[in-house]
XYZ file of C-alpha atoms in Angstrom:
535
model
C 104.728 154.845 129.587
C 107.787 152.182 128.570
C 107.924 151.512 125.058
C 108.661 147.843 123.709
C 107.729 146.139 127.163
C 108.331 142.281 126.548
C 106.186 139.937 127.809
C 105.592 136.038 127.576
C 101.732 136.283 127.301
C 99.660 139.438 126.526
C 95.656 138.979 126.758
C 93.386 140.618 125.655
C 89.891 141.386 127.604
C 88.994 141.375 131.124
C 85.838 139.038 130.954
C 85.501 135.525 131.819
C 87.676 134.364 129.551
C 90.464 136.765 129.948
C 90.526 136.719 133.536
C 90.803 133.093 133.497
C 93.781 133.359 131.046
C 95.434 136.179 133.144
C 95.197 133.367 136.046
C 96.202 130.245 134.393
C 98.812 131.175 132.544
C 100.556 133.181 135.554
C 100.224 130.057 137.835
C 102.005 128.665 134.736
C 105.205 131.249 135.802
C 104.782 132.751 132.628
C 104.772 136.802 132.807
C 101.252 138.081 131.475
C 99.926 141.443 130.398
C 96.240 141.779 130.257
C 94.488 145.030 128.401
C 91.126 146.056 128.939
C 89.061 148.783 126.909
C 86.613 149.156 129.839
C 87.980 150.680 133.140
C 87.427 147.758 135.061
C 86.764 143.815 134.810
C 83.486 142.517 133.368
C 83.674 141.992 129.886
C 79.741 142.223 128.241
C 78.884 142.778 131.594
C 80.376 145.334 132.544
C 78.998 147.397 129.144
C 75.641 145.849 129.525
C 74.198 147.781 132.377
C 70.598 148.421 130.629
C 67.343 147.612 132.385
C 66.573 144.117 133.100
C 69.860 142.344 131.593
C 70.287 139.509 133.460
C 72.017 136.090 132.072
C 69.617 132.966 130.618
C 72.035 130.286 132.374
C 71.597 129.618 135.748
C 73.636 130.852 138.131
C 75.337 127.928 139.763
C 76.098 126.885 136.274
C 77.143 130.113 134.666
C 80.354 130.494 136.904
C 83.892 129.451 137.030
C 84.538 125.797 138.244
C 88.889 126.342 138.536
C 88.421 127.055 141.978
C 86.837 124.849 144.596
C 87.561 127.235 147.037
C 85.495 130.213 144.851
C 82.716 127.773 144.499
C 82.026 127.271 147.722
C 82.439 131.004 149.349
C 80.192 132.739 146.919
C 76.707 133.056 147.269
C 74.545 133.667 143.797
C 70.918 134.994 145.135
C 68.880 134.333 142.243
C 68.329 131.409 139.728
C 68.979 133.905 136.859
C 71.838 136.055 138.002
C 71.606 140.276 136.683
C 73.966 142.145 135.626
C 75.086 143.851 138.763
C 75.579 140.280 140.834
C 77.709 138.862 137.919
C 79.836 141.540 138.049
C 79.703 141.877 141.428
C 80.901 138.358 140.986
C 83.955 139.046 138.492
C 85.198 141.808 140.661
C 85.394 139.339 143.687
C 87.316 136.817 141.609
C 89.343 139.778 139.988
C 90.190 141.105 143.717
C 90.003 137.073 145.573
C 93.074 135.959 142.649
C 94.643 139.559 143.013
C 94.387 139.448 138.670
C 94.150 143.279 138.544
C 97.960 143.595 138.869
C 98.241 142.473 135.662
C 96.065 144.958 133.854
C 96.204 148.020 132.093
C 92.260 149.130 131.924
C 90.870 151.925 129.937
C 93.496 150.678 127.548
C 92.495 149.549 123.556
C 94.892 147.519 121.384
C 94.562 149.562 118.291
C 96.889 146.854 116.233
C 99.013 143.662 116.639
C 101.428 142.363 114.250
C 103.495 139.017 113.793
C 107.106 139.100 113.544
C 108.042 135.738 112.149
C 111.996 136.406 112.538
C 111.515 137.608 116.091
C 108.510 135.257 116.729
C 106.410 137.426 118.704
C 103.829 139.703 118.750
C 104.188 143.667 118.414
C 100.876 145.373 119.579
C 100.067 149.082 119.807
C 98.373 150.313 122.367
C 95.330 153.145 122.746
C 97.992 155.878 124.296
C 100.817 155.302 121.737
C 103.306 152.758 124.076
C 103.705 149.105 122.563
C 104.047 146.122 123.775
C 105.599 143.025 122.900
C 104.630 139.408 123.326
C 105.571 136.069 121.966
C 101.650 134.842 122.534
C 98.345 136.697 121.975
C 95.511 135.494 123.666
C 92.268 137.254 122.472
C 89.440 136.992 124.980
C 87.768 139.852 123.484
C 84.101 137.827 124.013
C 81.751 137.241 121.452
C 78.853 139.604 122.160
C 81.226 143.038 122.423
C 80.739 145.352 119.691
C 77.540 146.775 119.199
C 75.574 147.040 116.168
C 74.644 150.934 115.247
C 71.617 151.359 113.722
C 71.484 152.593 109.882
C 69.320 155.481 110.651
C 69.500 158.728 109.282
C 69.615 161.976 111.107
C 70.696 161.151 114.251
C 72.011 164.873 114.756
C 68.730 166.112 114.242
C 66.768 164.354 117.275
C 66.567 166.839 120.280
C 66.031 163.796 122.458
C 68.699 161.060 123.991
C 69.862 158.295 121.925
C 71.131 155.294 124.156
C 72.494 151.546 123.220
C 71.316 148.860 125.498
C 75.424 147.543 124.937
C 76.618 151.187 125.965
C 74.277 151.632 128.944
C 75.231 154.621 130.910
C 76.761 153.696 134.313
C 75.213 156.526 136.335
C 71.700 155.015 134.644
C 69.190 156.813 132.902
C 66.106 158.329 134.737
C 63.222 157.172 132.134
C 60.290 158.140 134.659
C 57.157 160.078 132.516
C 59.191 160.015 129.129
C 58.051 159.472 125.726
C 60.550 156.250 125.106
C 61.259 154.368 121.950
C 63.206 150.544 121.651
C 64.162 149.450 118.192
C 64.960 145.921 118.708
C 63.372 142.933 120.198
C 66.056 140.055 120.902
C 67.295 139.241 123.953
C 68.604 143.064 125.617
C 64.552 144.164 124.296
C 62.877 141.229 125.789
C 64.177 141.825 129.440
C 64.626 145.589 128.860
C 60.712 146.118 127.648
C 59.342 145.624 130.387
C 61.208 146.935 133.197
C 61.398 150.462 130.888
C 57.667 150.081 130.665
C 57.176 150.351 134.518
C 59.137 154.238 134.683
C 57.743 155.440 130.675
C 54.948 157.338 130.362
C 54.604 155.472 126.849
C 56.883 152.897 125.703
C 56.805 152.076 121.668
C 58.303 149.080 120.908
C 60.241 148.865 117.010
C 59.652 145.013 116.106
C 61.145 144.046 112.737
C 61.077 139.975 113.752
C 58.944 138.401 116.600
C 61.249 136.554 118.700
C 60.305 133.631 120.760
C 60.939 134.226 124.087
C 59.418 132.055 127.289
C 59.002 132.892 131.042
C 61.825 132.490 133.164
C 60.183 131.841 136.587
C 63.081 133.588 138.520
C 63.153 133.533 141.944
C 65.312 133.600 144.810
C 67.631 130.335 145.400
C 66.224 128.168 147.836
C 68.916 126.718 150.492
C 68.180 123.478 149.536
C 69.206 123.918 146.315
C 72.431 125.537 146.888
C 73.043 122.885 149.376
C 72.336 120.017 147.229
C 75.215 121.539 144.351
C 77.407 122.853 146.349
C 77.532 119.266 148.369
C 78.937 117.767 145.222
C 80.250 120.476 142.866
C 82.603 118.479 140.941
C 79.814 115.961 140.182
C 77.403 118.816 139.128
C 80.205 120.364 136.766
C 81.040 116.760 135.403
C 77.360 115.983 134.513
C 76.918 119.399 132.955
C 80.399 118.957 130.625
C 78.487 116.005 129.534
C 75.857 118.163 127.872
C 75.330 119.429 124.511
C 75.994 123.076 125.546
C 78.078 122.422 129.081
C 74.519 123.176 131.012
C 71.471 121.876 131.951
C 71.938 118.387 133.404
C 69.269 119.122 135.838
C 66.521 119.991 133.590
C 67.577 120.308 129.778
C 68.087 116.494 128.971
C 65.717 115.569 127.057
C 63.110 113.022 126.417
C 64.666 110.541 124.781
C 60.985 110.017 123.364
C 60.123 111.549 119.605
C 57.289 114.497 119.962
C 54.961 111.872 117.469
C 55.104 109.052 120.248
C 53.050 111.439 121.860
C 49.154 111.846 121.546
C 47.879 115.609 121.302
C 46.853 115.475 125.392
C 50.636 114.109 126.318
C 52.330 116.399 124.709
C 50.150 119.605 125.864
C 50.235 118.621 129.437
C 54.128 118.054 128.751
C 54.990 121.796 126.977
C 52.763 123.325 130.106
C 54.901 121.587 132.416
C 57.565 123.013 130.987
C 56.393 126.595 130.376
C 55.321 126.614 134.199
C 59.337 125.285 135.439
C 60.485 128.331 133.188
C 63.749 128.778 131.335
C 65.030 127.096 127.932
C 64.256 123.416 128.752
C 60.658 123.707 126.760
C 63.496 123.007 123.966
C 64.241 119.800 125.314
C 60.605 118.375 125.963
C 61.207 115.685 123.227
C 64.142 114.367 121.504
C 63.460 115.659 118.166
C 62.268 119.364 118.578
C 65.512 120.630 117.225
C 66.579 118.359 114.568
C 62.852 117.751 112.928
C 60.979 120.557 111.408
C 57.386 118.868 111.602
C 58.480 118.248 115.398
C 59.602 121.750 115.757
C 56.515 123.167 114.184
C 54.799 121.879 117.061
C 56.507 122.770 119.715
C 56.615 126.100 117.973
C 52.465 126.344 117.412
C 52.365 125.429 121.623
C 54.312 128.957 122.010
C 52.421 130.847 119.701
C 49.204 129.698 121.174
C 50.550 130.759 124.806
C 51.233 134.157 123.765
C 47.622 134.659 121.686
C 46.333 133.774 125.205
C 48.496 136.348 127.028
C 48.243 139.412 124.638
C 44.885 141.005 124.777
C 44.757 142.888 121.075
C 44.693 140.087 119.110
C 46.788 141.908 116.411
C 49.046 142.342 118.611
C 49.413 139.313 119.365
C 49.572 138.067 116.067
C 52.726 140.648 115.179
C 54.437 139.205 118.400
C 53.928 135.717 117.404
C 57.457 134.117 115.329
C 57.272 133.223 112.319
C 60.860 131.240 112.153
C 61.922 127.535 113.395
C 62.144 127.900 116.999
C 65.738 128.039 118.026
C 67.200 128.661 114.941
C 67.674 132.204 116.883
C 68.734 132.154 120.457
C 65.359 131.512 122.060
C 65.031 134.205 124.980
C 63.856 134.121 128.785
C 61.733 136.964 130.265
C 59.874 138.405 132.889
C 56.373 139.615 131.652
C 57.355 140.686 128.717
C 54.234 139.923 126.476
C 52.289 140.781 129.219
C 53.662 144.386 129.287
C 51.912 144.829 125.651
C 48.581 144.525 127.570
C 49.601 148.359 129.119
C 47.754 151.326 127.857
C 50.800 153.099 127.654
C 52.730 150.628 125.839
C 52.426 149.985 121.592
C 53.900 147.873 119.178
C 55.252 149.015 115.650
C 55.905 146.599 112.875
C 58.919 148.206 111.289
C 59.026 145.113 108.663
C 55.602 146.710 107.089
C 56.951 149.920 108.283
C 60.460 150.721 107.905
C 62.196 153.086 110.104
C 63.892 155.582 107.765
C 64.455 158.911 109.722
C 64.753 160.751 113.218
C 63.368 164.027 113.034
C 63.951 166.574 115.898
C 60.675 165.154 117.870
C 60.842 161.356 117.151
C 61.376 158.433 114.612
C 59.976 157.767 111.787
C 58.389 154.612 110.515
C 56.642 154.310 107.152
C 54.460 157.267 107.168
C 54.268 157.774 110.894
C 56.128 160.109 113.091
C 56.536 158.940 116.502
C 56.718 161.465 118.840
C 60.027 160.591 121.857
C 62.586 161.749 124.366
C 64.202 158.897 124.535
C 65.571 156.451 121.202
C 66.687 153.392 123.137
C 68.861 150.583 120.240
C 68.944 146.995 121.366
C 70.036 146.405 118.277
C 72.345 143.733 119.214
C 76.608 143.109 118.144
C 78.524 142.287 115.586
C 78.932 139.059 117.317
C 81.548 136.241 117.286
C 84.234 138.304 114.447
C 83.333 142.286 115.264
C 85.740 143.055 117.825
C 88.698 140.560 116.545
C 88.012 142.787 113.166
C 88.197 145.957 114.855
C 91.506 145.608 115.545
C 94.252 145.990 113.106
C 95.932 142.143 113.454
C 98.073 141.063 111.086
C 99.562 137.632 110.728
C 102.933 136.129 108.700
C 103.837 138.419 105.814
C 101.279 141.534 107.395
C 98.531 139.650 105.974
C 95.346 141.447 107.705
C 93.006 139.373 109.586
C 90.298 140.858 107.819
C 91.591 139.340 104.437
C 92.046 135.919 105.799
C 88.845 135.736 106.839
C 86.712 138.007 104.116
C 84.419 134.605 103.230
C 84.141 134.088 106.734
C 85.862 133.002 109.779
C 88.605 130.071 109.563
C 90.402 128.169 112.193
C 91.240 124.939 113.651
C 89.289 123.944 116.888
C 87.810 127.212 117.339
C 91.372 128.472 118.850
C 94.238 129.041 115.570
C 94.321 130.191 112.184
C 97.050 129.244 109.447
C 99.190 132.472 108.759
C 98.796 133.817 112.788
C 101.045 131.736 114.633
C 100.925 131.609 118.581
C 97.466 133.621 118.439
C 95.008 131.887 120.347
C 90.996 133.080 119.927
C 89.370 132.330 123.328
C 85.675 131.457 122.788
C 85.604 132.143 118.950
C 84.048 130.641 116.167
C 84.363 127.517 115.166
C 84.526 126.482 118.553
C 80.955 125.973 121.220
C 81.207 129.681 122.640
C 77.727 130.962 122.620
C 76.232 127.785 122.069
C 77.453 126.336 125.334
C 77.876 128.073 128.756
C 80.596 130.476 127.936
C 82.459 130.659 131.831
C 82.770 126.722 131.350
C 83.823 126.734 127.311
C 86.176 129.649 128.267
C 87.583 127.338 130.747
C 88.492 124.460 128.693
C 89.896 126.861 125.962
C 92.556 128.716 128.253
C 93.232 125.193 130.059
C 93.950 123.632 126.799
C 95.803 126.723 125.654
C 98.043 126.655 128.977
C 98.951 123.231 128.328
C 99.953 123.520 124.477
C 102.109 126.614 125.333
C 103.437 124.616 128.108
C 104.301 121.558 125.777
C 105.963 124.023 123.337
C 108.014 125.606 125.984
C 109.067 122.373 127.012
C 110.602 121.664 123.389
C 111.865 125.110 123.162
C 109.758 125.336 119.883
C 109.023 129.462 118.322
C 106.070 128.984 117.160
C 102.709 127.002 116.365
C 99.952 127.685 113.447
C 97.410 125.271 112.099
C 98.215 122.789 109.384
C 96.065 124.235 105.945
C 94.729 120.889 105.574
C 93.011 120.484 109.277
C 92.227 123.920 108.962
C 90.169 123.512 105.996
C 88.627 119.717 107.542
C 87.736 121.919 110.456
C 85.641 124.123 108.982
C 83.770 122.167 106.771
C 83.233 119.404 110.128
C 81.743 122.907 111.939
C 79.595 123.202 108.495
C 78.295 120.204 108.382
C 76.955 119.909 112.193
C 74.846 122.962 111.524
C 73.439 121.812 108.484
C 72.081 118.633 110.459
C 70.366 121.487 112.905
C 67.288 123.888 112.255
C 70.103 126.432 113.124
C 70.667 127.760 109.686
C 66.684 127.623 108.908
C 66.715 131.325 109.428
C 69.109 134.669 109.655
C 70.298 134.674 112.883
C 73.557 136.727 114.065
C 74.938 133.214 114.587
C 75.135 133.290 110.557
C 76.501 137.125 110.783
C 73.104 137.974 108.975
C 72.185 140.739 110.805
C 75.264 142.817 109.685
C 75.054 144.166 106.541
C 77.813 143.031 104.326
C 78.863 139.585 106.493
C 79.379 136.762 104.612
C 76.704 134.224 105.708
C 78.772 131.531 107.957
C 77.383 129.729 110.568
C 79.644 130.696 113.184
C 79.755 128.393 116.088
C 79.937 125.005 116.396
C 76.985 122.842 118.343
C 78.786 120.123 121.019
C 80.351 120.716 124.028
C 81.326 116.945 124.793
C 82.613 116.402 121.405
C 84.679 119.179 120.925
C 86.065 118.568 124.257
C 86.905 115.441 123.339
C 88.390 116.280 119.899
C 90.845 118.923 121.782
C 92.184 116.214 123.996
C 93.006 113.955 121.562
C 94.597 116.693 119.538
C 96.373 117.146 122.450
C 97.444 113.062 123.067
C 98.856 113.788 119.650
C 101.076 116.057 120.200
C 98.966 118.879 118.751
C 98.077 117.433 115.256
C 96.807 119.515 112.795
C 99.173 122.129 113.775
C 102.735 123.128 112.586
C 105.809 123.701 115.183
C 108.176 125.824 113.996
C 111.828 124.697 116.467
C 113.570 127.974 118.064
């Protein structure tokens, strides 16, 4: 392999976001390089192949919107897409927009370093070539690097140890094994119960109840897909216009406060929404997010549904929450607290019960051994910072990224940070990512990013960095929208709480429309905020 290749643009991840970039910025004429860790296109979903992962946007939302053309000729089958349609999906688009040219897969950028007198990026590469670019774009998603557990004596369990973030590709035959989950977010709540229908027993490692509602999937009816596809650009505008780019159909809520409600009302209203499925129970009243007392309620309707599901009323009690509702990323499912009414299937509290060994038959949890053949970890990722971290980047003067953001991740709009000039964070913090729907945020990132590259091109400029001073506005404005939220009521892995170590920073910023907004006036104004260094 070439050493020293020069490029305009190298990118970084072949997910929704990078494969967007890859596009744009080549319509753009500029000559891209995109590297990929994975050996082909996907991003989280190409690593998240476990049982039951499936996305909790709908499908005719949680797409690309670039391309007329795309919207029109593919067909989603389901109102919650799984894993192997959206990537189904992503290879179509990676094969429709011929992006693959432009990769190098199986391929890991080990570091990247600024040159300020040369202006452009030097990165080394997993096989020893480097590269050189005068813009980094780092679409390296938000939910890639898995969390390992902080277990001892792995070596000595004689059965399989699996991540739900790692799944094997060939799959895993689970059919009459002893199995064991530690973890019940999101990958746990859609993996429990499919595992439960192959396991001869399933135990299930809880340390916190989540909240998780049904998700009514089903295939799409025609009518549906007729009545978007009709008027795509209208369904995409309305969406934009909500608080996480999604949900104009069903998550606008009632304008109405839950306490202008009598007890009956707001019953009959909750079960309405509990029988439509998905995340809209959220958005029954106006004030279920913003008002603890209103919250409480909401949260007391959900707790009550799943005493009435689970049959061992203890149980049940260890699988009701105990946080604000939301302040975690409620989850969708399909049976899941049903699945706990199985003979085969148990529930350990590991908060009463820590797990603090494998031996060579099982793990142990307090006192008790638990007999398995398979440890399955759906322990979830280092999310929003792991995988920037991993790499060694290092801005003006090789100061590591690590260092610049030890208290916590800082940039301006979610995309730049003072001392990395022309490095652009696609989907990051301080910017909607995971709390909008990422294909769409993505989107408006890399257009936004196309157009300030194309504005400094124009001028013949070297180089563009935040201003310290907008830098520092922008992170206390992302600060101070979470703490008028119930987000930061609890530890969440929006805060980074669930790695040990993380300094506690609430990551990403709630408001699609806003932000939006904010980036296009930036933009009117000739990128304030940021510096332009002249060629």
């Amino acid at each position: 392999m070439a050493e020293n290749i020069r490029f305009d643009a190298i990118v970084v991840g072949a997910g929704f976001a990078g494969l967007y970039a890859v596009h744009k910025l080549r319509e753009q004429g500029l000559s891209v390089q995109g590297y990929e860790r994975g050996a082909g296109v996907g991003g989280v979903w190409y690593w998240n192949r476990y049982p039951g992962a499936r996305c909790d946007i709908e499908s005719m939302e949680y797409s690309y919107s670039f391309s007329e053309a795309l919207q029109q000729e593919w067909e989603w089958t389901e109102k919650f897409a799984s894993q192997p349609e959206i990537l189904a999906y992503l290879n179509h688009v990676a094969d429709r927009f011929d992006l693959r040219r432009s990769y190098r897969f199986e391929t890991e950028v080990r570091s990247a370093h600024y040159d300020a007198e040369d202006g452009a990026w030097t990165l080394t590469l997993s096989d020893g070539s480097i590269a050189v670019s005068r813009y980094l774009i780092l679409g390296v998603g938000c939910l890639s690097t898995a969390m390992k557990p902080q277990i001892e004596s792995f070596q000595r369990f004689a059965g399989q140890i699996l991540h739900t973030g790692h799944w094997p590709h060939e799959g895993v035959d689970l059919a009459g094994k002893r199995v064991g989950i530690v973890g019940t977010g999101s990958s746990g709540v859609q993996a429990v119960p499919m595992i439960a229908r192959q396991a001869a027993e399933l135990t299930v490692f809880q340390r916190t109840a989540t909240y998780t509602v049904p998700a009514r999937n089903a295939p799409l009816h025609p009518a549906e897909v007729h009545r978007v596809k009709s008027d795509y650009a209208d369904f995409r505008r309305r969406n934009r216009k909500m608080v996480g780019a999604r949900g104009a159909d069903r998550l606008n809520p009632d304008p109405k406060s839950v306490f202008e409600a009598s007890p009956e009302e707001r019953r009959d209203a909750f079960l309405a929404r509990w029988a439509e499925g998905g995340m809209g129970i959220q958005a029954t009243y106006s004030d279920l997010r913003s008002d603890l007392e209103a919250n409480t309620i909401v949260a007391d309707f959900v707790r009550d549904q799943i005493r009435a599901t689970v049959q061992d009323p203890q149980t049940a009690e260890l699988l009701c929450p105990k946080q604000t509702l939301g302040c975690k990323r409620m989850c969708i499912d399909t049976g899941y607290y049903e699945t706990f009414n199985l003979p085969h299937v148990r529930l350990v509290d590991v908060k009463a019960n820590p797990l603090t060994h494998f031996t060579e038959k099982g793990l142990v949890a307090g006192e008790t051994e638990y007999p398995l053949d398979v440890a399955i970890f759906a322990t979830g990722f280092d999310a929003m910072t792991g995988s920037l971290l991993a790499m060694d980047i290092r801005g003006r003067d090789g100061v590591p990224l690590r260092d610049a953001w030890a208290a916590g991740p800082r940039t301006y709009l979610g995309v730049g940070t003072l001392g990395f000039p022309n490095m652009f964070i696609l989907a990051g913090p301080g910017s909607p990512s995971v709390l909008a729907n990422v294909p769409i945020a993505a989107e408006q990132h890399v257009d936004w990013i196309a157009g300030m590259i194309a504005y400094l091109d124009a001028r013949g400029a070297k180089a563009i960095e935040p201003q310290q001073c907008a830098q520092d506005e922008w992170v206390d404005h992302v600060n101070a929208v979470a703490a008028g939220t119930l987000y930061t009521s609890c530890d969440s892995w929006y805060l980074g709480a669930n790695v040990p170590g993380k300094s506690r920073v609430f990551m990403p910023l709630l408001g699609f429309p806003a932000y939006e907004a904010r980036c296009d006036a930036v933009a009117a104004e000739g990128y304030s905020g940021f510096d332009i260094t002249p060629a």
